[in-house]
Short mmCIF file of C-alpha atoms and ligand atoms in Angstrom, two decimals:
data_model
loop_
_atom_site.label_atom_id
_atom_site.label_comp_id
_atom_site.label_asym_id
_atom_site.label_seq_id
_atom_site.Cartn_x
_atom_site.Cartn_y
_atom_site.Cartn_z
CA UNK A 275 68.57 28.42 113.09
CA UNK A 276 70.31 27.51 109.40
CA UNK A 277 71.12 29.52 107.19
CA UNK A 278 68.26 28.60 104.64
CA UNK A 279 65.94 28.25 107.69
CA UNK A 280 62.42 28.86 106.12
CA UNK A 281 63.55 28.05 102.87
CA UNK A 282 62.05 25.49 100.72
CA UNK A 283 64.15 23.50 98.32
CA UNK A 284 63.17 21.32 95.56
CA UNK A 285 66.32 19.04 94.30
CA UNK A 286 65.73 17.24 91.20
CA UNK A 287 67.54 13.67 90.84
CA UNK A 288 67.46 14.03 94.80
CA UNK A 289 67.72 10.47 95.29
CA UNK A 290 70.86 9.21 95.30
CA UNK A 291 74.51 10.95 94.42
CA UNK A 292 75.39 14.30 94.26
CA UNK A 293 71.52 15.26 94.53
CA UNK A 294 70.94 13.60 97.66
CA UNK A 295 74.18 15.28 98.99
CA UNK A 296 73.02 18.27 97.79
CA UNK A 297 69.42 17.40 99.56
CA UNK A 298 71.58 16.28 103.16
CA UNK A 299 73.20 19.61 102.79
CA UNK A 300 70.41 22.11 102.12
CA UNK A 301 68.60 20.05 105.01
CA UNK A 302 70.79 20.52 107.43
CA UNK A 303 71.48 24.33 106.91
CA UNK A 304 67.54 24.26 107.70
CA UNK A 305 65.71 24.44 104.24
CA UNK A 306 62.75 22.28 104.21
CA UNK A 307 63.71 20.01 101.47
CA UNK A 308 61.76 18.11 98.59
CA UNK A 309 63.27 15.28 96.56
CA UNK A 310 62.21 14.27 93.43
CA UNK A 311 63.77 11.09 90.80
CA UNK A 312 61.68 8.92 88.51
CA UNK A 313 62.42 6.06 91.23
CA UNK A 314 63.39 3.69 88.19
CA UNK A 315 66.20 2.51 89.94
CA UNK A 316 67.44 -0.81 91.47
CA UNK A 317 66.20 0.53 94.75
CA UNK A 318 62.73 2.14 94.13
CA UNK A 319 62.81 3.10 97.75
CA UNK A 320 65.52 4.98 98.03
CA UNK A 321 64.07 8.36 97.10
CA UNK A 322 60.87 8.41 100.07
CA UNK A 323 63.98 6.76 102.65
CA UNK A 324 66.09 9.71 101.91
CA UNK A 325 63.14 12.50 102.23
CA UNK A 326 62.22 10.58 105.70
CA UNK A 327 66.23 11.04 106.35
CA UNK A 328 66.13 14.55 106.05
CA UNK A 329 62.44 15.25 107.18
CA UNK A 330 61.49 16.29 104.06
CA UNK A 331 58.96 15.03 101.20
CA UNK A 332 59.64 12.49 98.28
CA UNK A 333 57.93 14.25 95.06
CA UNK A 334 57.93 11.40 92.19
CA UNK A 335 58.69 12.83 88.54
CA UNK A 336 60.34 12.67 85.48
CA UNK A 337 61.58 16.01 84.79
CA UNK A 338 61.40 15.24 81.07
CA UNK A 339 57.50 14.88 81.33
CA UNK A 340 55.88 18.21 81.54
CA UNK A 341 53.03 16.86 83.08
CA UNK A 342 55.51 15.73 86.15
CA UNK A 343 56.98 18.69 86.42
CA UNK A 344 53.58 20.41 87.09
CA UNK A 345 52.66 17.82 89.52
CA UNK A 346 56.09 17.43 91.03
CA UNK A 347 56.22 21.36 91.99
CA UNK A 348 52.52 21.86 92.53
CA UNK A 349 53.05 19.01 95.51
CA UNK A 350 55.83 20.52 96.82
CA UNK A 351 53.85 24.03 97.06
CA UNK A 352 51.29 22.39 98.92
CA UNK A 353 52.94 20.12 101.25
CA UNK A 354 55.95 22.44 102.13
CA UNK A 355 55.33 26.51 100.42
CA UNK A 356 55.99 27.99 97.42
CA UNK A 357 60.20 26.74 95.84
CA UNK A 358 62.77 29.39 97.12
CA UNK A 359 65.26 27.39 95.75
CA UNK A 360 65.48 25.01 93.25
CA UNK A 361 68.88 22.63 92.17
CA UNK A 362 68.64 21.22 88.85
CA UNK A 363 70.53 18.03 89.42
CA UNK A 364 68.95 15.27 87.89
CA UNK A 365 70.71 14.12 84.44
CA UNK A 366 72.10 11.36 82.99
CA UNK A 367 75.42 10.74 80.88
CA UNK A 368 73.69 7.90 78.09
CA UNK A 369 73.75 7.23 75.58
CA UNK A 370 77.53 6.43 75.52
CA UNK A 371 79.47 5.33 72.10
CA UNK A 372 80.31 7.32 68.57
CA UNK A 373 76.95 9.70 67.85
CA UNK A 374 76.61 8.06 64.71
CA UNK A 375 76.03 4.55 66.26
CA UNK A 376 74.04 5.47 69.83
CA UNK A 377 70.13 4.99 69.27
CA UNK A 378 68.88 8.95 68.07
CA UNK A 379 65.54 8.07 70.49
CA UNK A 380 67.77 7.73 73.36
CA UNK A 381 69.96 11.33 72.17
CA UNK A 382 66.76 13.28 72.34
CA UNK A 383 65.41 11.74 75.48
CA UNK A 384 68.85 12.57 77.08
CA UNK A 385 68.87 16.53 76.02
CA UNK A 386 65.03 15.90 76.96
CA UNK A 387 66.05 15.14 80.69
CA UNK A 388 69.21 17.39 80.70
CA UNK A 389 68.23 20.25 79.04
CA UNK A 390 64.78 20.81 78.75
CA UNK A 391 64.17 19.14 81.70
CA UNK A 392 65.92 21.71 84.03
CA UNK A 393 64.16 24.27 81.81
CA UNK A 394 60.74 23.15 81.98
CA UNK A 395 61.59 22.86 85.91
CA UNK A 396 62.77 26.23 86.20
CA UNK A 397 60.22 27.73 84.51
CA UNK A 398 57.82 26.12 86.50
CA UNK A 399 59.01 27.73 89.40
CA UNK A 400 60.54 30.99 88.38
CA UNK A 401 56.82 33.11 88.18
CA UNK A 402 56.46 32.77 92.10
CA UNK A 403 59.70 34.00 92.93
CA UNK A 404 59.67 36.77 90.93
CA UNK A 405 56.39 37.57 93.12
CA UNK A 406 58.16 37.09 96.09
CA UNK A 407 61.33 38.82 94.87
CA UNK A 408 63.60 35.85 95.92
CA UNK A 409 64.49 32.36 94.38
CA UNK A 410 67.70 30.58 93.63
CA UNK A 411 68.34 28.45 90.73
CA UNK A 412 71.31 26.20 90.42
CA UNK A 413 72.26 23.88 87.57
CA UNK A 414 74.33 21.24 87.59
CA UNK A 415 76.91 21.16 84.95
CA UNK A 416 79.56 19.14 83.67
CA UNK A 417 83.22 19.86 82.60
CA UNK A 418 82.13 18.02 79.87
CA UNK A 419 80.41 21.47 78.40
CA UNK A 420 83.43 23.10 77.74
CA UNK A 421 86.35 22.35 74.70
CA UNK A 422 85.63 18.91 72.83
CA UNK A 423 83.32 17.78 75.47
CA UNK A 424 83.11 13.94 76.09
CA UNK A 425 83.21 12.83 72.43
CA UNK A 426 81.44 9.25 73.65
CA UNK A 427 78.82 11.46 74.99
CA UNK A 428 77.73 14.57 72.56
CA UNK A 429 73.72 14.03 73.91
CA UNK A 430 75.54 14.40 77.46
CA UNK A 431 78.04 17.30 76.15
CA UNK A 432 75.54 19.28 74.39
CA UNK A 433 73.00 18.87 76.64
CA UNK A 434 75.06 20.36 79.36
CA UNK A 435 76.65 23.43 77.14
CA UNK A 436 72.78 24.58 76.44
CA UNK A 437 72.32 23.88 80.11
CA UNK A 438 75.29 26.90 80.52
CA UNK A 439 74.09 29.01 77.84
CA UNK A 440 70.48 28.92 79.77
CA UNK A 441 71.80 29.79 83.23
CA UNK A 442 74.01 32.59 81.54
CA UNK A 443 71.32 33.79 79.70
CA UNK A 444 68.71 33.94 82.49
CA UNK A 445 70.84 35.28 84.56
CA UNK A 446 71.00 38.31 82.72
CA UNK A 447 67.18 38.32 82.93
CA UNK A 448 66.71 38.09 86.39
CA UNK A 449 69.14 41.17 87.02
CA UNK A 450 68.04 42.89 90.01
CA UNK A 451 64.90 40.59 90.45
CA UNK A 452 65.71 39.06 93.94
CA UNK A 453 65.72 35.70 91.68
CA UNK A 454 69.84 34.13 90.98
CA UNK A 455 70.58 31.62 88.76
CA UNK A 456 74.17 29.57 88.73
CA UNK A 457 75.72 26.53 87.57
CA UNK A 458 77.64 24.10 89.38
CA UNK A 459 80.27 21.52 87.87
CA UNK A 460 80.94 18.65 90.46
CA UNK A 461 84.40 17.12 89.00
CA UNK A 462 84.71 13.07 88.75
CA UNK A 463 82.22 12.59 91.64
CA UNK A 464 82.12 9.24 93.22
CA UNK A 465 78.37 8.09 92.58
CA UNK A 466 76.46 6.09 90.25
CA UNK A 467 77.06 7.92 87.01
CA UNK A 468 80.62 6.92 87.34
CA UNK A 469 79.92 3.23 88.56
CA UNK A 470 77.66 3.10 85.45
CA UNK A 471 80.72 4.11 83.12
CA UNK A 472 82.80 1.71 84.59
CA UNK A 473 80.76 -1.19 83.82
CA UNK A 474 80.75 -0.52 80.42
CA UNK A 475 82.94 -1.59 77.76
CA UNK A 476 86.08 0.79 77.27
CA UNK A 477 85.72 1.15 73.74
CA UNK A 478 82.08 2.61 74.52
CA UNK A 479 83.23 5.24 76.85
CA UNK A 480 85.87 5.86 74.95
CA UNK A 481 89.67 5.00 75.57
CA UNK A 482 90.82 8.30 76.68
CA UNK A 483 88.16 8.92 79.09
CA UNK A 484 87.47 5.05 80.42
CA UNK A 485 91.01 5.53 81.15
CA UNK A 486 90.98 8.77 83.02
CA UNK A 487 87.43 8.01 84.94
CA UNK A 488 89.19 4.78 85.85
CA UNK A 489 92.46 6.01 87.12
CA UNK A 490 90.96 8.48 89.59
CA UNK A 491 88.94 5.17 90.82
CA UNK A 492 91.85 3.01 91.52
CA UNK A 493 93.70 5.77 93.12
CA UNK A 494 90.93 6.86 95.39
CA UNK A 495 90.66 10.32 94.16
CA UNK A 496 87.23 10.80 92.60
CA UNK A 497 85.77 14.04 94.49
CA UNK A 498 83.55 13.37 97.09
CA UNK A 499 80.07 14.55 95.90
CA UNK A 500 79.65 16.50 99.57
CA UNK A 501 82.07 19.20 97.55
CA UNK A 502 79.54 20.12 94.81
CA UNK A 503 76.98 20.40 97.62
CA UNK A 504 79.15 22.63 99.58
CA UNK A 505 79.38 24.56 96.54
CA UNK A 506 76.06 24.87 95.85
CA UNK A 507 75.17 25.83 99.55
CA UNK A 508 77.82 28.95 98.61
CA UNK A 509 76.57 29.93 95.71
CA UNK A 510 73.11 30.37 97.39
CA UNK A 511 73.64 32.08 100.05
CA UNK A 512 75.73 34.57 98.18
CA UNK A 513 74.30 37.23 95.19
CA UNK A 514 76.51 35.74 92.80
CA UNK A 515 74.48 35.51 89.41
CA UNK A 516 75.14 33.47 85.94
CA UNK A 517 78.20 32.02 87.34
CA UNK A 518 79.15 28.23 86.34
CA UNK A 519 81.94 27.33 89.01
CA UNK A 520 83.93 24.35 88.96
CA UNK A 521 85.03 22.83 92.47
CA UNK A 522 88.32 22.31 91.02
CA UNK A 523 88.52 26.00 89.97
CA UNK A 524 90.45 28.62 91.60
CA UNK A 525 86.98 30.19 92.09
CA UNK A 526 85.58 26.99 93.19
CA UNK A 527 88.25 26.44 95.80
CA UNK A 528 88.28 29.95 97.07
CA UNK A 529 84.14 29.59 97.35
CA UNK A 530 84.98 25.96 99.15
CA UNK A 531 87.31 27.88 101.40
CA UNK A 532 90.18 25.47 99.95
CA UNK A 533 94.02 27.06 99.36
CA UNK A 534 93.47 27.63 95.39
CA UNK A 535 96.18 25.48 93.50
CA UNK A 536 96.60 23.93 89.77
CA UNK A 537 93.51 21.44 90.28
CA UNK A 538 93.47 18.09 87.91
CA UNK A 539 92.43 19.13 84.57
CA UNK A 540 88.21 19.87 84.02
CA UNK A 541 87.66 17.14 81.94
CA UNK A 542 84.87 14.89 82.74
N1 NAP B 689 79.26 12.05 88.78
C1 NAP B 689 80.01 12.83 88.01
O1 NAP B 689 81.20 12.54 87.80
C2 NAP B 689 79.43 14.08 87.40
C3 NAP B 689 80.31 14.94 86.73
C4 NAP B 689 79.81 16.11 86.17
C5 NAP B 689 78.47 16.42 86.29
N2 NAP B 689 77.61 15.57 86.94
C6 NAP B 689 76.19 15.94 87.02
O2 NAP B 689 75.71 15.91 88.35
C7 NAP B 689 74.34 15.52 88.37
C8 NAP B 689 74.15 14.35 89.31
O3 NAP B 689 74.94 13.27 88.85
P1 NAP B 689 75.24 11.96 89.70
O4 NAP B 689 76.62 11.58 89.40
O5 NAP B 689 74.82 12.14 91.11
O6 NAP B 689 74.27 10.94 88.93
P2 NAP B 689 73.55 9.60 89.43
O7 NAP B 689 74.26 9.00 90.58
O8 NAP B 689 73.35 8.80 88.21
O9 NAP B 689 72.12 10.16 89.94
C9 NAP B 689 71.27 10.78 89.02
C10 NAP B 689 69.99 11.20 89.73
O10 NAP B 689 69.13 11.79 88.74
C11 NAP B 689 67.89 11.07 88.74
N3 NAP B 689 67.31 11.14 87.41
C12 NAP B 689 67.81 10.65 86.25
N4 NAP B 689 66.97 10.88 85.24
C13 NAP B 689 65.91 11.54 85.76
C14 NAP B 689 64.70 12.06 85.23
N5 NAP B 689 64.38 11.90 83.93
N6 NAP B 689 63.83 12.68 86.06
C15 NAP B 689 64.11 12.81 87.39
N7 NAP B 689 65.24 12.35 87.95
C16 NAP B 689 66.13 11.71 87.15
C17 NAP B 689 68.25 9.67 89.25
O11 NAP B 689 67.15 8.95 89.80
P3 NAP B 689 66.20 7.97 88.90
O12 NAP B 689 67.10 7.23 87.95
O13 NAP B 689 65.52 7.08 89.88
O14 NAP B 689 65.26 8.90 88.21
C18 NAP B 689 69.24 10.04 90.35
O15 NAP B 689 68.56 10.50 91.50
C19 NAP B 689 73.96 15.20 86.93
O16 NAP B 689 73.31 16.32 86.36
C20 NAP B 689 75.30 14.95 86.28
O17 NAP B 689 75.28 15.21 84.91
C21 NAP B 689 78.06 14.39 87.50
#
């Protein structure tokens, strides 16, 4: 018996990365768990291998379609029970380069996945566990939100300071409900997103961070994305509401059980 034993999970961008860490995780502390990605890409089989991994379900969607979203959580209802917990996860860091040069189409289809994505998603889910007086909601968020952001990145920036403003702001909603809702910020995770800035050119990225995202590369010490998962396996089975916790926080090292200490700066 997990701890999330006859829980049902639905992890968006649950096919690779943090999400499918996040997916292993909630899996193994006995949540049934559904996966969902667009499956756009270079391995279109990679979400349905991970779901047969973990014995759970692949749910296709693009969480900036609403009519996905519908279809993505009514499947999961039928083929596993109504969401208990949900992990807004999927996202993406493009368009990259000086706002007034990156395409404005791609800008508002990155907030669209980011921001309103996780909303429509969380709204889709949120009515049935306020029936059933439980639900946790968990958004993943980016140091990126806080300060100047990532200035080669305001759709990614923006997108996830909203994201905050939503999870604070529902939390207060959901007050005594049953029904939590927290954020999670994964530092410079080793995963695709990172790979994906790499291969850019600098000057795109932007010098300061190219150079920082880099640097933790070459010296091995991009976090391992098992610590965000860890993190949000915490945060859910605790009461903790409206929180945002970074892993490299004193708070997110005391939740991760790690001696707290002056972490690397919250930057990405
Ligand atoms: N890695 C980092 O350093 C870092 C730092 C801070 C925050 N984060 C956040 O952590 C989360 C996971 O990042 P990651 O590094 O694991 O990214 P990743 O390796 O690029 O994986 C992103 C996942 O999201 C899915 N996805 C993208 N767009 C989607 C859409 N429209 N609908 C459904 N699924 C979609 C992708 O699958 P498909 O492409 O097949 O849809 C994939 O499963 C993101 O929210 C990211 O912003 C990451």
């Amino acid at each position: 018996m997990g701890r999330l034993s006859g829980r049902v999970a639905l992890v968006t961008g649950g096919s690779r990365g943090i999400g499918a860490s996040i997916a292993r995780t909630l899996a193994a502390n006995g949540a049934k768990v559904a996966v969902a990605a667009r499956t756009s890409g270079q391995q279109p089989r990679e979400l349905s291998t991970l779901a047969d991994e973990i014995g759970g379900v692949a749910v296709p969607a693009d969480v900036s379609r609403p009519a996905d979203v519908e279809r993505m959580v009514a499947d999961t209802n039928l083929r596993l029970g109504p969401v208990d917990i949900l992990i807004n996860n999927a996202g993406v860091v493009w368009p990259l380069g000086r706002t007034v040069s990156v395409d404005a189409d791609e800008w508002e289809s990155a907030v669209a996945i980011n921001l309103f994505g996780a909303v429509r998603c969380l709204r889709a889910v949120l009515p049935a566990m306020l029936t059933r007086g439980y639900g946790r909601i968990v958004n993943l968020s980016s140091g990126a939100a806080d300060g100047a952001g990532m200035p080669s990145a305001s759709a990614y920036s923006a997108g996830k300071a909203a994201l905050d403003m939503v999870t604070a702001n529902v939390a207060v909603e959901l007050a005594d409900t049953g029904v939590t809702i927290n954020g999670v910020r994964p530092g410079t995770a080793d995963t695709g997103m990172q790979e994906y800035m790499r291969s850019l050119p600098r000057e795109q990225v932007g010098e300061e961070f190219y150079e920082r995202f880099s640097l933790l590369h070459r010296e091995g010490r991009l976090a391992d994305p098992a610590l965000a998962a860890q993190l949000v396996l915490q945060l859910i089975c605790s009461d903790a509401n409206g929180l945002t916790v970074d892993v490299r926080s004193e708070a997110g090292r005391a939740l991760l059980g790690q001696p707290t200490a002056e972490g690397d700066p919250v930057t990405d």
